[in-house]
Amino acid sequence: MKRYAYFPGCASESTAKSATLANEFVFGRIGIDLVEIEDWNCCGATSAHTLSSALGLALPARPLARAEADWPELDVVTGCASCYARLKLANHRVRADKSERYMVEKIIGKPYEAKREVLNFLDILSDPAARANIGAALLRRFKNLKAACYYGCLNVRPAEITGAENRENPMAMDEIAALTGAEPVEWGFKTECCGAAHQNDAALEARPLAGRILDNARACGADVILTACPMCQLNLEMRQGEYIRKREEKRTGKARFPLLDMVLPPDPEQAIPVLSITELLAVAMGAGGRRLALDAHFVPVGRLIAGALGGRESEAIL
Amino acid sequence: MTDHETLARLMADADVRQYDCYQCGKCSGGCPMADAMDLKPRGVMRCAQIGSLGRILNSNTIWLCTGCGACADRCPHDVNVPALIEEARYEAARRGLGRHDSEVLNKAFVANIKAFGRNHEMLLAGLYNVLALKPIQDMASVPHMLKKNLIGIKPNRIGATREIAELIERAEKWDDPMVATGRSQTPEVKK
C-alpha cells in the first residue's frame, strides 16, 4: 500500500463534496492511503499571494512543515490545482533560496526544509502501479462517452515549478479516463484558465473565460468535461446555467430575470455535465450515486450516466 | 524613491529584465483576459521598457491578471510577465491605488483565514457581495448549495486559529518596506 500525506484543501469540506467522496472511494479501492495532515490551514489560494508575497509562501509552508515533522517519509498530495500550485511553489522557493527559507521559517515558527515532493492526483494516478490497480478495480465500462479532459492552468504551469513537460496538450488525465472506456476528445482548452477567483471579483470580464471552455468542449463533441480541480469544477458548473441563459438571451433577444436560475435548471440540450476525474473512476469502480452525492451537481449527470452505461446499470447508480 | 528606481526594484524583485522582451506579442495573443485589459501583457513590457511606471500601476491589468501563466509559458524569451504584474500590484496597493473589487475579495479572503484557519466559502461570498455592493451575484446558486449541503453556516475552524492569525500578522509585517529596511539585509542561515 502506497501512502501519501494528504492536504485536502478548503473546498473539500464544502463545494467539492462529490469529488471528495469519490476521492475516498477511488483511493481506497486502488490501495492508496491518504494520511490527512494534522490541523492543516488554507493555502491562501489565489488571494493571499496577490496581497503579500511573504504570506503567499508562509500559508502553504505551515501545513507542509507539519507534514514534514509528522510524516518525514511521505510525499504530499492534494486534489486542488490552486492548493497544488501554492504548496509546490512554497516547496520550490524554500529549496532554491536560503533567504526565502529563512523568511518562511521565521514567519511560520517551525523548521521547514522542503525535503519531500508535492504532487497532485493526476501524478499519483498516473503512476504505473496505480494505473494497474485502477484497471483491476474497474467493474463497469462506459460506452459512447466522449470526455473533454480539462486540466486547468495551475496543474501544469508554471513549468519550472510543476515540471510538466507538455503545458499545451497534457495527456495524463486522458490516459486515465480512457481506462474506463471513455473516449477522450481532442480539444483546444485543456489548460486555458477558467478565471479562478475573478469569476467573483471581475464577473463581467471573467465569464467569457469559462464560457469559451464550455463552448469548445461542446464543439469538439464532448458529452462531459472532466476536471482535476474543485475551483475549475465550480466555475464550469455552477455558472453554466447563467452562461447558457445569457447566450440564449443574446440569440433570441428576450431577457429573463436572473434569479429565475434558482428554479430553472440549465437546458439539458445545451448544458454539459462536469465531473471530477475521480468521480468518473468511482462510478466505473461500482460506486453508487448516493454514496458519491451525484445529485449535488449543478448540471444533472443522470442522463449522461444512463447514456454511457445503458438502462439497467445506470438505474443501480442513480 | 523616484519612479525610475521603483520600477528597477519591481523588475529586480520579479526577476524580469525589460530588454529581454522584443515585443512579439505572443503573451497578449494567449492571454485569456486580454480582451478586458486596458494595457495588455505586451503593453506592460513596453511600459517597463520606456519607464512608464504610472501607466502600469493605473492599469486594470494588474487587477485582472489571473496568474494562469500562459504568457510566461509561451514567451520565446522566458519573460515572467505575471511576476512583474504581481510586483506592480503590490506597489499599486502600497500607493493606495488598489480600488478594484479584486482587492476587496482578497482582503475578505485573508480575514476569513485569520478568523478560522480555513476558508469559509459562504461567509466569503456573503462578505464580498456586501462589501462590493453586488447583492445578487451568484445568489441563484445558493438554494441548491444549501439543500445539497455544499455550504453551511458552520465554519470549518481549525485548532490553531491563533497561530494562523499570528502567522498572517508576521507575514504582513515582513512585506512592509518600513519594517523590512530595519531588518538585517543578510539573513543568518540556520544550520
PDB file of N, CA, C and O in Angstrom, chain B residues 1 35 48 56 61 71 74 78 80 84 89 108 118 138 149 167 186 188:
ATOM      1  N   MET B   1      11.848  57.719  -3.223  1.00  0.00           N
ATOM      2  CA  MET B   1      12.270  56.875  -4.357  1.00  0.00           C
ATOM      3  C   MET B   1      11.590  57.346  -5.650  1.00  0.00           C
ATOM      4  O   MET B   1      10.371  57.533  -5.671  1.00  0.00           O
ATOM      5  N   ASP B  35      -8.809  40.661 -23.661  1.00  0.00           N
ATOM      6  CA  ASP B  35      -9.952  41.442 -24.159  1.00  0.00           C
ATOM      7  C   ASP B  35     -10.346  42.557 -23.201  1.00  0.00           C
ATOM      8  O   ASP B  35     -10.751  43.633 -23.625  1.00  0.00           O
ATOM      9  N   ALA B  48       7.378  49.040 -19.262  1.00  0.00           N
ATOM     10  CA  ALA B  48       8.564  48.798 -18.441  1.00  0.00           C
ATOM     11  C   ALA B  48       9.810  49.243 -19.193  1.00  0.00           C
ATOM     12  O   ALA B  48      10.734  49.815 -18.612  1.00  0.00           O
ATOM     13  N   ILE B  56       1.456  51.439 -15.815  1.00  0.00           N
ATOM     14  CA  ILE B  56       1.283  50.063 -15.332  1.00  0.00           C
ATOM     15  C   ILE B  56       0.447  50.068 -14.047  1.00  0.00           C
ATOM     16  O   ILE B  56      -0.514  49.311 -13.913  1.00  0.00           O
ATOM     17  N   THR B  61      -5.051  45.996 -15.720  1.00  0.00           N
ATOM     18  CA  THR B  61      -4.347  44.733 -15.975  1.00  0.00           C
ATOM     19  C   THR B  61      -3.860  44.073 -14.696  1.00  0.00           C
ATOM     20  O   THR B  61      -4.012  42.863 -14.513  1.00  0.00           O
ATOM     21  N   CYS B  71       1.137  33.400 -20.608  1.00  0.00           N
ATOM     22  CA  CYS B  71       2.060  34.322 -21.289  1.00  0.00           C
ATOM     23  C   CYS B  71       3.509  33.914 -21.048  1.00  0.00           C
ATOM     24  O   CYS B  71       4.298  33.819 -21.988  1.00  0.00           O
ATOM     25  N   ARG B  74       4.570  30.717 -22.828  1.00  0.00           N
ATOM     26  CA  ARG B  74       4.713  30.779 -24.283  1.00  0.00           C
ATOM     27  C   ARG B  74       5.768  31.780 -24.721  1.00  0.00           C
ATOM     28  O   ARG B  74       6.093  31.851 -25.909  1.00  0.00           O
ATOM     29  N   ASP B  78      11.342  33.714 -22.295  1.00  0.00           N
ATOM     30  CA  ASP B  78      11.132  33.411 -20.875  1.00  0.00           C
ATOM     31  C   ASP B  78      10.988  34.649 -19.996  1.00  0.00           C
ATOM     32  O   ASP B  78      11.527  34.699 -18.897  1.00  0.00           O
ATOM     33  N   ASN B  80       9.027  36.617 -17.436  1.00  0.00           N
ATOM     34  CA  ASN B  80       7.980  36.252 -16.484  1.00  0.00           C
ATOM     35  C   ASN B  80       7.049  37.447 -16.254  1.00  0.00           C
ATOM     36  O   ASN B  80       7.123  38.128 -15.232  1.00  0.00           O
ATOM     37  N   LEU B  84       6.066  40.241 -12.850  1.00  0.00           N
ATOM     38  CA  LEU B  84       6.148  41.708 -12.860  1.00  0.00           C
ATOM     39  C   LEU B  84       4.792  42.319 -12.507  1.00  0.00           C
ATOM     40  O   LEU B  84       4.706  43.284 -11.749  1.00  0.00           O
ATOM     41  N   ARG B  89       1.279  45.077  -8.693  1.00  0.00           N
ATOM     42  CA  ARG B  89       0.065  45.104  -7.871  1.00  0.00           C
ATOM     43  C   ARG B  89       0.406  45.456  -6.424  1.00  0.00           C
ATOM     44  O   ARG B  89      -0.285  46.248  -5.795  1.00  0.00           O
ATOM     45  N   ALA B 108     -11.022  40.104   2.085  1.00  0.00           N
ATOM     46  CA  ALA B 108     -12.040  39.328   2.793  1.00  0.00           C
ATOM     47  C   ALA B 108     -11.573  37.887   2.956  1.00  0.00           C
ATOM     48  O   ALA B 108     -11.791  37.245   3.989  1.00  0.00           O
ATOM     49  N   ARG B 118      -9.208  28.295   7.956  1.00  0.00           N
ATOM     50  CA  ARG B 118      -9.566  27.808   6.622  1.00  0.00           C
ATOM     51  C   ARG B 118     -10.578  28.760   6.005  1.00  0.00           C
ATOM     52  O   ARG B 118     -11.151  29.588   6.694  1.00  0.00           O
ATOM     53  N   ASP B 138     -24.406  35.510  -7.938  1.00  0.00           N
ATOM     54  CA  ASP B 138     -24.336  34.077  -7.597  1.00  0.00           C
ATOM     55  C   ASP B 138     -25.428  33.611  -6.642  1.00  0.00           C
ATOM     56  O   ASP B 138     -25.422  32.465  -6.204  1.00  0.00           O
ATOM     57  N   ASN B 149     -26.175  20.652   0.932  1.00  0.00           N
ATOM     58  CA  ASN B 149     -25.167  20.699   1.982  1.00  0.00           C
ATOM     59  C   ASN B 149     -23.761  21.024   1.456  1.00  0.00           C
ATOM     60  O   ASN B 149     -22.762  20.549   2.009  1.00  0.00           O
ATOM     61  N   LEU B 167       0.681  34.193  12.378  1.00  0.00           N
ATOM     62  CA  LEU B 167       1.464  33.953  11.161  1.00  0.00           C
ATOM     63  C   LEU B 167       1.150  35.034  10.121  1.00  0.00           C
ATOM     64  O   LEU B 167       2.053  35.604   9.494  1.00  0.00           O
ATOM     65  N   THR B 186      21.444  40.711   5.307  1.00  0.00           N
ATOM     66  CA  THR B 186      21.969  39.355   5.075  1.00  0.00           C
ATOM     67  C   THR B 186      21.420  38.436   6.161  1.00  0.00           C
ATOM     68  O   THR B 186      21.841  38.509   7.308  1.00  0.00           O
ATOM     69  N   GLU B 188      20.780  35.483   8.621  1.00  0.00           N
ATOM     70  CA  GLU B 188      21.591  34.404   9.196  1.00  0.00           C
ATOM     71  C   GLU B 188      20.955  33.103   8.747  1.00  0.00           C
ATOM     72  O   GLU B 188      19.758  32.910   8.915  1.00  0.00           O
TER      73      GLU B 188
END
